[in-house]
Short mmCIF file of C-alpha atoms in Angstrom, two decimals:
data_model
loop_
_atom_site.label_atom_id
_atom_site.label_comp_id
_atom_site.label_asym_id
_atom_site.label_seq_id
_atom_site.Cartn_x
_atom_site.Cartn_y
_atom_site.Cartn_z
CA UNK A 22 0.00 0.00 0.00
CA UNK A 23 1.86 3.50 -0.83
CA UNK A 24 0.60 5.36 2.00
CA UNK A 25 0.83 9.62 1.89
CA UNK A 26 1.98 11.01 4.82
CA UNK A 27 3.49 14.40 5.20
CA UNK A 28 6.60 15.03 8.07
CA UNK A 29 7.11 18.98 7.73
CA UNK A 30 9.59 18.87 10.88
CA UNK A 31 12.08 17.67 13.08
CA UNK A 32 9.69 18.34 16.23
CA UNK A 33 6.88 15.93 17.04
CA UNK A 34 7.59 13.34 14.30
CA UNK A 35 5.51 11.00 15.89
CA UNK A 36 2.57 13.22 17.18
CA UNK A 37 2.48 14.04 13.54
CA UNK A 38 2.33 10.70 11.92
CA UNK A 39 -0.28 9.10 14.89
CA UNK A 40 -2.55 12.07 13.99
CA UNK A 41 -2.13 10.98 10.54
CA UNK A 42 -3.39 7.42 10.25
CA UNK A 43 -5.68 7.54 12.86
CA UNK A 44 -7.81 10.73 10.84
CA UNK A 45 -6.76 8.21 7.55
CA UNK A 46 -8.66 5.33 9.76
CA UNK A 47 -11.65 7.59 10.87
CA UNK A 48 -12.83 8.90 7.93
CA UNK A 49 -12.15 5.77 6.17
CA UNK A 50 -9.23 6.66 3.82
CA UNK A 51 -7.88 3.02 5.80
CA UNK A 52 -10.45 0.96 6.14
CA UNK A 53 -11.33 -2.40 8.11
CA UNK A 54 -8.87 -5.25 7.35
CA UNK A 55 -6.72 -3.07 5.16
CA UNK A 56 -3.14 -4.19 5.46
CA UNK A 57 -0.48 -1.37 6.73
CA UNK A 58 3.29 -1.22 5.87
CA UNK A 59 5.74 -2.81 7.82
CA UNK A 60 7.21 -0.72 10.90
CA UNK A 61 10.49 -0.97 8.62
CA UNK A 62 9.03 -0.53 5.30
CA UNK A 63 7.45 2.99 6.71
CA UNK A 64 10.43 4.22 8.61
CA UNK A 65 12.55 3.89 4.90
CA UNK A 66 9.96 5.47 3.28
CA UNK A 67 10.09 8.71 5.69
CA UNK A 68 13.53 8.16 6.56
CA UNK A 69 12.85 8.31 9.90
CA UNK A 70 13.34 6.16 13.43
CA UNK A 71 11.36 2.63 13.14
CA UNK A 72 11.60 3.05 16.74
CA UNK A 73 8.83 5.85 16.50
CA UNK A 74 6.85 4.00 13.93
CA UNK A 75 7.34 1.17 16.25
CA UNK A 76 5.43 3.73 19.06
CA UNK A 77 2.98 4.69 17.21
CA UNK A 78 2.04 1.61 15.74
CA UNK A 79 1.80 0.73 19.05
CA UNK A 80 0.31 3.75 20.37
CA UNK A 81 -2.71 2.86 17.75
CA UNK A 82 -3.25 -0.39 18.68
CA UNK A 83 -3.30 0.32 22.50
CA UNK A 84 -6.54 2.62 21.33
CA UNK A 85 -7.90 -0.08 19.02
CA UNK A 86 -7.55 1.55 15.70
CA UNK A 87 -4.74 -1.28 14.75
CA UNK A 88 -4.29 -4.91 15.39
CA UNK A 89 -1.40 -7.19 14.71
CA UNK A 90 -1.70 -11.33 13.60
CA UNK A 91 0.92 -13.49 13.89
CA UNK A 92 2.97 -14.16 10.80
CA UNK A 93 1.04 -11.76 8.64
CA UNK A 94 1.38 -8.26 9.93
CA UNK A 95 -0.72 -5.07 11.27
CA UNK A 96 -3.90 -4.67 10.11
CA UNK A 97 -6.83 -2.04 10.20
CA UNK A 98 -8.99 -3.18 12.91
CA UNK A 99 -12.79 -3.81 12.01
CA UNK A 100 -15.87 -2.27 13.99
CA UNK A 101 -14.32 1.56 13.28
CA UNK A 102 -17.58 4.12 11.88
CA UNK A 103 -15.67 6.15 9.83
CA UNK A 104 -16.36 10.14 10.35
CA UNK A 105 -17.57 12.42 7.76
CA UNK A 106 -14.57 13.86 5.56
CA UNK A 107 -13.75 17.25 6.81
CA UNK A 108 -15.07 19.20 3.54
CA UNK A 109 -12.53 20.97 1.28
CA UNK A 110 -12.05 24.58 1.74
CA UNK A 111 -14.17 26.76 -0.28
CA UNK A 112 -13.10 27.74 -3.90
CA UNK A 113 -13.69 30.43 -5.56
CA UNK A 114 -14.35 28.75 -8.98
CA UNK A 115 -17.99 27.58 -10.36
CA UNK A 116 -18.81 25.89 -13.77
CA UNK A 117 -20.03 28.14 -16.36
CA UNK A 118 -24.01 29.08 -16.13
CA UNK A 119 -25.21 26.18 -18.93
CA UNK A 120 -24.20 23.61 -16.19
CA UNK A 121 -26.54 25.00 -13.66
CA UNK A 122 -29.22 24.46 -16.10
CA UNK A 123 -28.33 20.59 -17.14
CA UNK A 124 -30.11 18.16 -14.74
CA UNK A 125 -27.23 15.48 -13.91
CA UNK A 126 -27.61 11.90 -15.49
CA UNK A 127 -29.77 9.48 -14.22
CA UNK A 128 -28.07 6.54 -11.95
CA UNK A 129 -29.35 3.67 -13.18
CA UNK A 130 -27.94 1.45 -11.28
CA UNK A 131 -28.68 2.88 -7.97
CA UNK A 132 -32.40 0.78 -8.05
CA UNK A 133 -34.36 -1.93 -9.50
CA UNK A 134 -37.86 -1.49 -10.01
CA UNK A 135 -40.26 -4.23 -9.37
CA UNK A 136 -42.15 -3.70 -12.41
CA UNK A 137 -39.60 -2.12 -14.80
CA UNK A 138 -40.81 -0.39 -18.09
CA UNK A 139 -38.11 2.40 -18.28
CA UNK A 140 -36.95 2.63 -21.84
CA UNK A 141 -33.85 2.14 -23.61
CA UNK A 142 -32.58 -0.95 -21.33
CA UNK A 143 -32.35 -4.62 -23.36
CA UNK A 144 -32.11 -7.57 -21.72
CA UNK A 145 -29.52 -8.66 -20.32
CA UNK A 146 -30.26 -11.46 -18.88
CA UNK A 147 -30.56 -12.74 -22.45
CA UNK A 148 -27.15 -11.79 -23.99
CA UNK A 149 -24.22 -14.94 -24.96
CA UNK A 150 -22.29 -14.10 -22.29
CA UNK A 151 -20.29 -17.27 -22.70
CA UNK A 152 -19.71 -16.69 -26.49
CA UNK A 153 -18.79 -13.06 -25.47
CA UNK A 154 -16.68 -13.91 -22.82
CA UNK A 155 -15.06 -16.50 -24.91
CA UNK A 156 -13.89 -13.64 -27.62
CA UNK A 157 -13.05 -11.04 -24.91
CA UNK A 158 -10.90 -13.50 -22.89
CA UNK A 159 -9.49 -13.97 -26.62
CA UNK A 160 -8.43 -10.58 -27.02
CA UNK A 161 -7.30 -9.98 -23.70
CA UNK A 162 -4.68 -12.57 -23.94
CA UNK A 163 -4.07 -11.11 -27.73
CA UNK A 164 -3.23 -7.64 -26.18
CA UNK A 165 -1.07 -9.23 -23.21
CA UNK A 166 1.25 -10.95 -25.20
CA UNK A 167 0.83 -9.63 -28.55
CA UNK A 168 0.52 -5.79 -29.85
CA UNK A 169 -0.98 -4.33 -26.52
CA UNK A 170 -0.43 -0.47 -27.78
CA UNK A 171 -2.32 2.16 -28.39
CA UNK A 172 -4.67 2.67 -32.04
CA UNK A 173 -6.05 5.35 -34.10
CA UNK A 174 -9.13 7.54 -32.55
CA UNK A 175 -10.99 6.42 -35.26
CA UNK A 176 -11.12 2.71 -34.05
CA UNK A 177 -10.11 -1.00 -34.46
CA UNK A 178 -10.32 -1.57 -38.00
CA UNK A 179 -12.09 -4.45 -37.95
CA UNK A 180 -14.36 -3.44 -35.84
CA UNK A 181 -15.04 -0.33 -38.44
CA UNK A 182 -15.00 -2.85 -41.19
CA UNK A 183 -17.93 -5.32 -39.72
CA UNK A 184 -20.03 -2.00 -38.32
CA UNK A 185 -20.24 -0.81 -42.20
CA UNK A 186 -20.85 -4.22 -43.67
CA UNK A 187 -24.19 -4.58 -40.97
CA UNK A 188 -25.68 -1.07 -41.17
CA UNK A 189 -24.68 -1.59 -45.28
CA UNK A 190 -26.84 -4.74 -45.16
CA UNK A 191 -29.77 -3.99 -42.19
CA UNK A 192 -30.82 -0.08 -42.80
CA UNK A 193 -29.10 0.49 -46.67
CA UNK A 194 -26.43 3.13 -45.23
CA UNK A 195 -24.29 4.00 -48.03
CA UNK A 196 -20.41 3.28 -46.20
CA UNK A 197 -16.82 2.48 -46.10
CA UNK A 198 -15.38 1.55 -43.31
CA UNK A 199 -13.17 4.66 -43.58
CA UNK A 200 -16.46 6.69 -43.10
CA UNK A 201 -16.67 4.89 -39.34
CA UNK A 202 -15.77 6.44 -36.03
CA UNK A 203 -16.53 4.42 -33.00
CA UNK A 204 -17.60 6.16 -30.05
CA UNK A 205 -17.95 5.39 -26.49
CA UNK A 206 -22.09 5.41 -26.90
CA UNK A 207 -23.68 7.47 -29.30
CA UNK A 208 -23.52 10.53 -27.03
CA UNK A 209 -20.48 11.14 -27.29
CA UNK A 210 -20.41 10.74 -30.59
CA UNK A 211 -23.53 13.37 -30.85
CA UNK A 212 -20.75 15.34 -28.53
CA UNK A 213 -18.19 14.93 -31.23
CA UNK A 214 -20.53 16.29 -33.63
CA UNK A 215 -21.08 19.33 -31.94
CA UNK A 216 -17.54 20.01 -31.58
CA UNK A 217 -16.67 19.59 -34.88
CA UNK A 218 -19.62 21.72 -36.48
CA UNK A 219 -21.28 24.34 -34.02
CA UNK A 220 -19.96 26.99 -32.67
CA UNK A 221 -21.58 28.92 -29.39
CA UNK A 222 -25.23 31.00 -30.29
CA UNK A 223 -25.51 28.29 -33.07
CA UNK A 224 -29.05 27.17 -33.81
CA UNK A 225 -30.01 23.78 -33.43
CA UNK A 226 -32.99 21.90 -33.88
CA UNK A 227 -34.48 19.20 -32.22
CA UNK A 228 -38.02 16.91 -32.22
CA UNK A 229 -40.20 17.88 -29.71
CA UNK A 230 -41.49 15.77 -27.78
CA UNK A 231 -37.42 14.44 -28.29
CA UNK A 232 -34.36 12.54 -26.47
CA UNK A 233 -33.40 15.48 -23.46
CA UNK A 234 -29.93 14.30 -23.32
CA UNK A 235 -28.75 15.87 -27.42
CA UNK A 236 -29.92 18.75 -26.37
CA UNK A 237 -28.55 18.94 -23.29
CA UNK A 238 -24.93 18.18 -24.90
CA UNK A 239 -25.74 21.22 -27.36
CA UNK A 240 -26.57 23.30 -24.72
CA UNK A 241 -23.20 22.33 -23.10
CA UNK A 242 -21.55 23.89 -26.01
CA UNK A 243 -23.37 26.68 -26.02
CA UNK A 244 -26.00 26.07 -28.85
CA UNK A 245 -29.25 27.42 -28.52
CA UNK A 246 -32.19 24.41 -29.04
CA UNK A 247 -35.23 25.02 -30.46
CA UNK A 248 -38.02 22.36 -30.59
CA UNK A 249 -40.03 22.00 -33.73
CA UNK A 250 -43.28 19.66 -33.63
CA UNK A 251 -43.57 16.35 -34.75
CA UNK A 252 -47.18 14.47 -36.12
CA UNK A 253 -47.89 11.34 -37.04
CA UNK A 254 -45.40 11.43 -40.06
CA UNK A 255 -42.35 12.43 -37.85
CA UNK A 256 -41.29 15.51 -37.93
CA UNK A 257 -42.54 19.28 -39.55
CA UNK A 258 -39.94 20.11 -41.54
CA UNK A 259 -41.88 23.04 -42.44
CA UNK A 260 -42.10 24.49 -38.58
CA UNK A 261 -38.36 24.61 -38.67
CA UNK A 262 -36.97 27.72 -37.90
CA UNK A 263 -34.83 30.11 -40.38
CA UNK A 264 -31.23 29.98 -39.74
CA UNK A 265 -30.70 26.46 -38.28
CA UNK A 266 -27.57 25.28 -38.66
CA UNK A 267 -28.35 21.60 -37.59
CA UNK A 268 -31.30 19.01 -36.93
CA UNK A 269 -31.53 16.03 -34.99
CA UNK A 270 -33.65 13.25 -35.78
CA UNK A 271 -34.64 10.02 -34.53
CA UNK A 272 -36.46 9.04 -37.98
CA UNK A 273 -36.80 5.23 -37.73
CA UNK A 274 -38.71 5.30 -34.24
CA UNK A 275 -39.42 8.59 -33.32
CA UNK A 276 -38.26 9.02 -29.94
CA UNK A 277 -40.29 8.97 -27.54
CA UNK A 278 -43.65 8.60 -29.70
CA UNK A 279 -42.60 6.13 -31.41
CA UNK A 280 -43.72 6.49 -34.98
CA UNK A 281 -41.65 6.40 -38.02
CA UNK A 282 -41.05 9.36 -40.34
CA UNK A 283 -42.94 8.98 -44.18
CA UNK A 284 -40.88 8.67 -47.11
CA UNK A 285 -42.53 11.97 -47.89
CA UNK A 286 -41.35 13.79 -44.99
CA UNK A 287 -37.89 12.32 -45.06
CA UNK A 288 -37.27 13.70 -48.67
CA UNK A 289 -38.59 16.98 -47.55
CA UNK A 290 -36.11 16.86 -44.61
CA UNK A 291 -33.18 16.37 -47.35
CA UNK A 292 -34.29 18.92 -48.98
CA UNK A 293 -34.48 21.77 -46.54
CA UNK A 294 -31.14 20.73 -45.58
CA UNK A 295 -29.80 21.23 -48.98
CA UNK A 296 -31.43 24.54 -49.42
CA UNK A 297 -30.44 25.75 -45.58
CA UNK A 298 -26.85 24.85 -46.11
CA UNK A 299 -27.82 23.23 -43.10
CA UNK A 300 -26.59 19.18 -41.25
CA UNK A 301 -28.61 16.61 -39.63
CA UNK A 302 -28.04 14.28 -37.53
CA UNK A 303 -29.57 10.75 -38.00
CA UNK A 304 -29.92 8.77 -34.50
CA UNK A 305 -30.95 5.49 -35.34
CA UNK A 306 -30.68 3.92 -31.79
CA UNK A 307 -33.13 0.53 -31.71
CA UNK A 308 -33.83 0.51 -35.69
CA UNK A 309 -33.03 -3.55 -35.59
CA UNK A 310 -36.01 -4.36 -33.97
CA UNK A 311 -39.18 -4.27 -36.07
CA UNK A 312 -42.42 -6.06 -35.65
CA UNK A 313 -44.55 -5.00 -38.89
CA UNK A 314 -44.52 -2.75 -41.98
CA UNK A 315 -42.17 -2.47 -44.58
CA UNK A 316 -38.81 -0.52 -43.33
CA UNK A 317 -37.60 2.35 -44.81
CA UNK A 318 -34.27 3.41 -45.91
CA UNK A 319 -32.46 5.37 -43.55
CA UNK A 320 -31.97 8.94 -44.25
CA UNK A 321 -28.41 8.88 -44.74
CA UNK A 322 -28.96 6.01 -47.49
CA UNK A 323 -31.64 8.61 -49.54
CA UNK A 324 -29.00 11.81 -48.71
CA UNK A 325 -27.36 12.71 -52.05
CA UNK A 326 -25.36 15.73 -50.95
CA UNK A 327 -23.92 14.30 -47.96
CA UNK A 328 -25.10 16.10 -45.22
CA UNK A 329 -26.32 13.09 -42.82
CA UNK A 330 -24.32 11.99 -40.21
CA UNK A 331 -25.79 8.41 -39.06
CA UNK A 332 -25.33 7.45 -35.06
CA UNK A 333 -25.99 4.19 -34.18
CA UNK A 334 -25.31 1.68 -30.97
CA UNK A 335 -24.31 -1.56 -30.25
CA UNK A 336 -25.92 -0.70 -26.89
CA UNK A 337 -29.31 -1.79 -27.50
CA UNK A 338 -28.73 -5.14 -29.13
CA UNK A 339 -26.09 -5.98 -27.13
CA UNK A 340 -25.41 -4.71 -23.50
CA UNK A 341 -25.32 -0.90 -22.60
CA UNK A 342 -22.61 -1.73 -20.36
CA UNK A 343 -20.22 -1.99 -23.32
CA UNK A 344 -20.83 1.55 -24.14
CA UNK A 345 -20.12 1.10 -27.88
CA UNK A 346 -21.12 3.20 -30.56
CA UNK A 347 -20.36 4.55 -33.98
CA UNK A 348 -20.69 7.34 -36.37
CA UNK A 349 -21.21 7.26 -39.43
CA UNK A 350 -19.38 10.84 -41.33
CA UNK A 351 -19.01 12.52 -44.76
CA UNK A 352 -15.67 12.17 -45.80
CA UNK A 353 -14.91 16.14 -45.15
CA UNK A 354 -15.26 15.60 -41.42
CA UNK A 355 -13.37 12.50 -41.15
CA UNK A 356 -9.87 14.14 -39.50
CA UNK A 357 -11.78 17.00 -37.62
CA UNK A 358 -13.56 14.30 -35.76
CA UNK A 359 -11.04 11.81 -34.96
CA UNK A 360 -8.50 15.01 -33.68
CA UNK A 361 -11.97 15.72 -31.59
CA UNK A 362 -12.24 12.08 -30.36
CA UNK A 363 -8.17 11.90 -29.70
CA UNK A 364 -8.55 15.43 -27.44
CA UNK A 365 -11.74 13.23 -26.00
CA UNK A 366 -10.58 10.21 -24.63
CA UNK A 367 -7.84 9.13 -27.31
CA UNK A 368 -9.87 6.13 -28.30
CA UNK A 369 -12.49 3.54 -27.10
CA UNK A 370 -11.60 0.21 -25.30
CA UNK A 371 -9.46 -1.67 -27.69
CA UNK A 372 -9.93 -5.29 -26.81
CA UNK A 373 -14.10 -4.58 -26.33
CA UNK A 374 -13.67 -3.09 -29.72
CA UNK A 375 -11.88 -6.05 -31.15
CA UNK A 376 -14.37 -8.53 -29.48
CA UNK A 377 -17.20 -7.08 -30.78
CA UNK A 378 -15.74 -7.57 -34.43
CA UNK A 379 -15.78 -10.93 -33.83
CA UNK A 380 -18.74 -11.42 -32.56
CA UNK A 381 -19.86 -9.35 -35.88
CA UNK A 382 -17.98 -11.27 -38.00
CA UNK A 383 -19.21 -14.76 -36.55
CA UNK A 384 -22.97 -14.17 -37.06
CA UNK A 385 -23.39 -13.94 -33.49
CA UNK A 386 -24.75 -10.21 -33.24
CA UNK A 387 -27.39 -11.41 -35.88
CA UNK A 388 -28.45 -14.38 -34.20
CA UNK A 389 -28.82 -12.52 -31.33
CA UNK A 390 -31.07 -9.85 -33.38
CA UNK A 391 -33.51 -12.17 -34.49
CA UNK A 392 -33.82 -14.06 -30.68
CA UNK A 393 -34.74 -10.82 -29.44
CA UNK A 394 -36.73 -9.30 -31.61
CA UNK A 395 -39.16 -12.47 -30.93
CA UNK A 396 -38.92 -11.69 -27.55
CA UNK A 397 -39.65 -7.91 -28.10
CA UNK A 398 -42.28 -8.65 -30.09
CA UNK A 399 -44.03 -10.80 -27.71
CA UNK A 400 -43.46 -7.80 -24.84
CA UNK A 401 -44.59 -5.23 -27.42
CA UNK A 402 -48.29 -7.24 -27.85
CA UNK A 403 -48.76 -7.99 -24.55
CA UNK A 404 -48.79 -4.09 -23.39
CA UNK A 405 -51.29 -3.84 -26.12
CA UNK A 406 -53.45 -6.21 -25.08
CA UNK A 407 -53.56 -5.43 -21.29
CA UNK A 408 -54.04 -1.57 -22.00
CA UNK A 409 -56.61 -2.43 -24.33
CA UNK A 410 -58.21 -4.51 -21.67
CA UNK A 411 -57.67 -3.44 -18.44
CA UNK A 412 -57.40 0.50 -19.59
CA UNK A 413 -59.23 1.27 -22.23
CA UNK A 414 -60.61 4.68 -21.00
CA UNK A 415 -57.80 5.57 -19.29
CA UNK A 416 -54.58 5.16 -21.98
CA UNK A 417 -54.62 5.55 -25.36
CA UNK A 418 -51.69 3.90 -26.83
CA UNK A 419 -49.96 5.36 -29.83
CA UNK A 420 -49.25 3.35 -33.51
CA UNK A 421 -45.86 2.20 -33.20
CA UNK A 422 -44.35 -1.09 -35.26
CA UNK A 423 -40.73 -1.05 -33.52
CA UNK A 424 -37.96 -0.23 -30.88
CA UNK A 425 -38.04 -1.34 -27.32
CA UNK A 426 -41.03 0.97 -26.11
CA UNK A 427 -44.22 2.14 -26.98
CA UNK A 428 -46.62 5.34 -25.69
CA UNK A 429 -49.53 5.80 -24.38
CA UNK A 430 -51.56 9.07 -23.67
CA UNK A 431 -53.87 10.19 -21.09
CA UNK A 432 -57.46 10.89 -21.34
CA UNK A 433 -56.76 14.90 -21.05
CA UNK A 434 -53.85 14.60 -22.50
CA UNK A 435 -52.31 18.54 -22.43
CA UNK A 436 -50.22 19.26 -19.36
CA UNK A 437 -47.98 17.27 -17.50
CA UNK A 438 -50.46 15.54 -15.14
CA UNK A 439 -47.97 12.33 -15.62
CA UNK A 440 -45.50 13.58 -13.51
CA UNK A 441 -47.40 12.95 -10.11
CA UNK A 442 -48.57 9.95 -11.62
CA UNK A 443 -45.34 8.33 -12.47
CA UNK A 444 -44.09 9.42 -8.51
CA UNK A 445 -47.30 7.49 -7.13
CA UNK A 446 -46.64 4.30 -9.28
CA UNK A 447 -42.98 4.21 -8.51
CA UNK A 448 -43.93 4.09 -4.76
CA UNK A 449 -45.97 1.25 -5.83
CA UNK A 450 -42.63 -0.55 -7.09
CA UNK A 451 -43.72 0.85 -10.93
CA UNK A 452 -41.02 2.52 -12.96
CA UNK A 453 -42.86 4.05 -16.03
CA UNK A 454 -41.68 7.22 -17.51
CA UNK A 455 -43.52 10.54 -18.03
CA UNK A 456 -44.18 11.88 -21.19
CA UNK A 457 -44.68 15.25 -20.86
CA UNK A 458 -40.96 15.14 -19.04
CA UNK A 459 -39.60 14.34 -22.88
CA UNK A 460 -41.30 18.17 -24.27
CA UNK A 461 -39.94 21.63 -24.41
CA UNK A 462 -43.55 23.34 -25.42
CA UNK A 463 -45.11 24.63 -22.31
CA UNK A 464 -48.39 22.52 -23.40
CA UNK A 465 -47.26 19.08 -23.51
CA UNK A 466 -49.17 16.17 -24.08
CA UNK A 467 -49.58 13.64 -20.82
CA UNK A 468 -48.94 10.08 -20.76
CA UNK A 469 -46.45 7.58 -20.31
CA UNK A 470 -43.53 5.07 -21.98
CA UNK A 471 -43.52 1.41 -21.72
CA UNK A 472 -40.15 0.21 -22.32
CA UNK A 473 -40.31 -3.52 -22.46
CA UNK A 474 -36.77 -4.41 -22.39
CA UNK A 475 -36.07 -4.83 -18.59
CA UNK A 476 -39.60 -6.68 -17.80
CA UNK A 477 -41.03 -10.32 -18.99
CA UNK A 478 -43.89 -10.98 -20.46
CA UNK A 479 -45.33 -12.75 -16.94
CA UNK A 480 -44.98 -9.16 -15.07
CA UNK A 481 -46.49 -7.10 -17.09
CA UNK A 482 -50.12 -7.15 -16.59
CA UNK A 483 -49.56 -7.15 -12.44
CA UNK A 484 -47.28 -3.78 -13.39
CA UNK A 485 -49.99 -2.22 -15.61
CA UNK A 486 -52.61 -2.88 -13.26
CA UNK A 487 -51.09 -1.34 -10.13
CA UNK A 488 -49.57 1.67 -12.72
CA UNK A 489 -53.72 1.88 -12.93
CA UNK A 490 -54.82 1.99 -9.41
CA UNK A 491 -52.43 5.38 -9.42
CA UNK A 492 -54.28 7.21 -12.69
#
């Protein structure tokens, strides 16, 4: 253990180095069982007497902070309530004024819901682990002994190389693997984007009702956000505003309505941006799973004049754990975005990067697809069919064919009425998210997601029907 202590003088050595480790063993910088360094392994380090770390040591276990076993050395004694830290002196410096603003990120690991319908989680509990482990274990052992340097910002190549081929082949994006930067999630590669293209006062648009956390990042950098409406055809590209300098989109399941944008409207997105002089950015972040209707092509597949810039996620159809994303780029923003990603974080995880190739290459990631999306499926009908049932003049749910959630609106359905109710069912043990949370228009509409990801098929009517004992 490299234990910091400071001796600023000749005078009261060992005054000052009791005081020391017994505030280190109060407020639980040392804590129970912890070994400490030998009497002689201390006194070289502070070239000092061991016969006063000898009395101390001793000193601290005569006061039962310290305890010694035979053959194996001193120890932190158990049974000690650590003491609150004595707080840092004040400072005189404070984030700038756009961090007050930003709500911090939700800690999702902090509970588990009995009923669980919170969006954007898979399940786990369903994931290869043992093929996984198999490739990771692979490429651990590959780095140890092997090449265990760093690589480029912009990714393991082979990684880069099976992400093109499977968005090539599943949503028709026109790619090269030299047009793929992998990310540590797709925010931060909607974080990249923002560095690389907006400046502060830029204006940025985004769907509204829409994902909180984009515009939160372009907010961080100073953006101003503007919502524009969406209808049952995605969003108005005519109630954009003059002078936007970016859009972003969630086009194959609108997020959080869940509908997906018309042919129609997509074209007339492309267009605008051509005519604007204006970017978008295409988050397609559960597009794999679809239960009916004929898909369409992604945006960045119809874009002729390169001005999409596709995000996607191995998150949802694999484990958000991993963290891995990608980003998809015209070829003029290719080195402006892997400098950003270097200042970033230099590059993501190479061996998870590496293992998830693999598991690419192997087939596994599409097996694993098309077991899910049976299971999603499944989840998807049977939140129909017990709202339908048990709720019919109380939720209204909306059309959606895909994704891992679905929405549902109240009987009155402007305000944000939802809120209260979503605190009363999570007493109940019911995690279901507010809609009206998801809106920047002071009139929202009222009603709630069902993310079906984190909850089996044999929980969900029992959730729904205590979720309607609170409405």
């Amino acid at each position: 253990m490299d234990l910091h202590l400071t001796l600023d003088s000749s005078r009261q050595i060992s005054g000052s180095l009791y005081r020391q480790l017994r505030d280190a063993i109060l407020d639980g910088r040392l804590r129970a069982h912890q070994a400490m360094p030998s009497t002689r392994e201390l006194a070289t380090r502070l070239e000092i007497s061991r016969n006063t770390v000898m009395l101390v040591y001793e000193r601290l276990r005569g006061e039962g902070f310290l305890e010694t076993r035979r053959g194996a050395g001193t120890f932190v004694r158990s049974g000690i309530r650590p003491h609150a830290r004595v707080p840092v002196a004040r400072s005189p410096l404070r984030p700038r004024a756009v961090w007050d603003a930003l709500s911090e990120g939700p800690n999702l690991a902090a509970s588990t819901p009995a009923f669980d319908f919170r969006t954007g989680i898979p399940d786990a509990s369903r994931f290869p682990y043992a093929a996984w482990r198999a490739r990771v274990t692979r490429q651990l052992y590959y780095r140890a002994v092997g090449n265990g340097g760093h690589i480029g910002a912009a990714g393991h190549d082979g990684l880069r190389a099976a992400i093109a081929r499977h968005v090539a082949v599943s949503r028709a994006v026109r790619v090269a693997p030299d047009d793929v930067l992998i990310t540590n999630g797709s925010q931060q590669a909607i974080d990249l984007i923002a560095r690389v293209l907006l400046a502060p006062g830029d204006l940025v648009a985004v769907e509204d009702p829409g994902y909180p956390l984009p515009r939160a990042a372009f907010r961080a950098h100073g953006c101003r956000v503007v919502g524009v409406p969406v209808d049952s055809e995605g969003l108005v590209v005519d109630a954009i505003p003059s002078r936007v300098r970016l859009v972003y989109v969630t086009p194959s399941h609108q997020y959080p309505l869940g509908m997906a944008m018309s042919m129609a409207r997509r074209q007339a997105l492309l267009a605008w941006a051509r005519r604007a002089d204006a970017a978008i950015i295409e988050d397609d972040y559960d597009s794999e799973f679809r239960y009916g209707g004929r898909p369409l092509d992604s945006l960045q597949g119809l874009d002729g004049s390169g001005r999409v810039l596709y995000v996607g996620s191995l998150s949802k159809v694999m484990l958000p754990t991993l963290r891995l994303g990608f980003l998809v780029a015209p070829p003029p923003l290719h080195a402006a975005l892997c400098k950003a990603k270097f200042l970033t974080d230099w590059h993501t995880a190479v061996p998870m990067q590496a293992a998830a190739a693999q598991f690419i290459d192997d087939g596994l990631l599409a097996q694993h697809v098309r077991r899910m999306r049976r299971v999603y499926a499944e989840r998807h009908q049977r939140i129909l069919q017990v709202i339908r049932r048990e709720l019919p003049k109380k939720l209204t749910p909306l059309p959606s064919v895909g994704g891992l959630h679905l929405a549902a609106l109240l009987p009155h359905p402007r305000g944000r009425a939802d809120l209260a109710i979503a605190e009363r069912a999570r007493a109940a043990g019911v995690f279901v998210p507010a809609l009206s949370y998801h809106y920047l228009s002071p009139r929202p509409r009222s009603g709630f997601l069902f993310g079906y990801g984190a909850i089996s098929v044999s929980r969900v009517e029992e959730g729904l029907r205590l979720l309607a004992r609170c409405l």
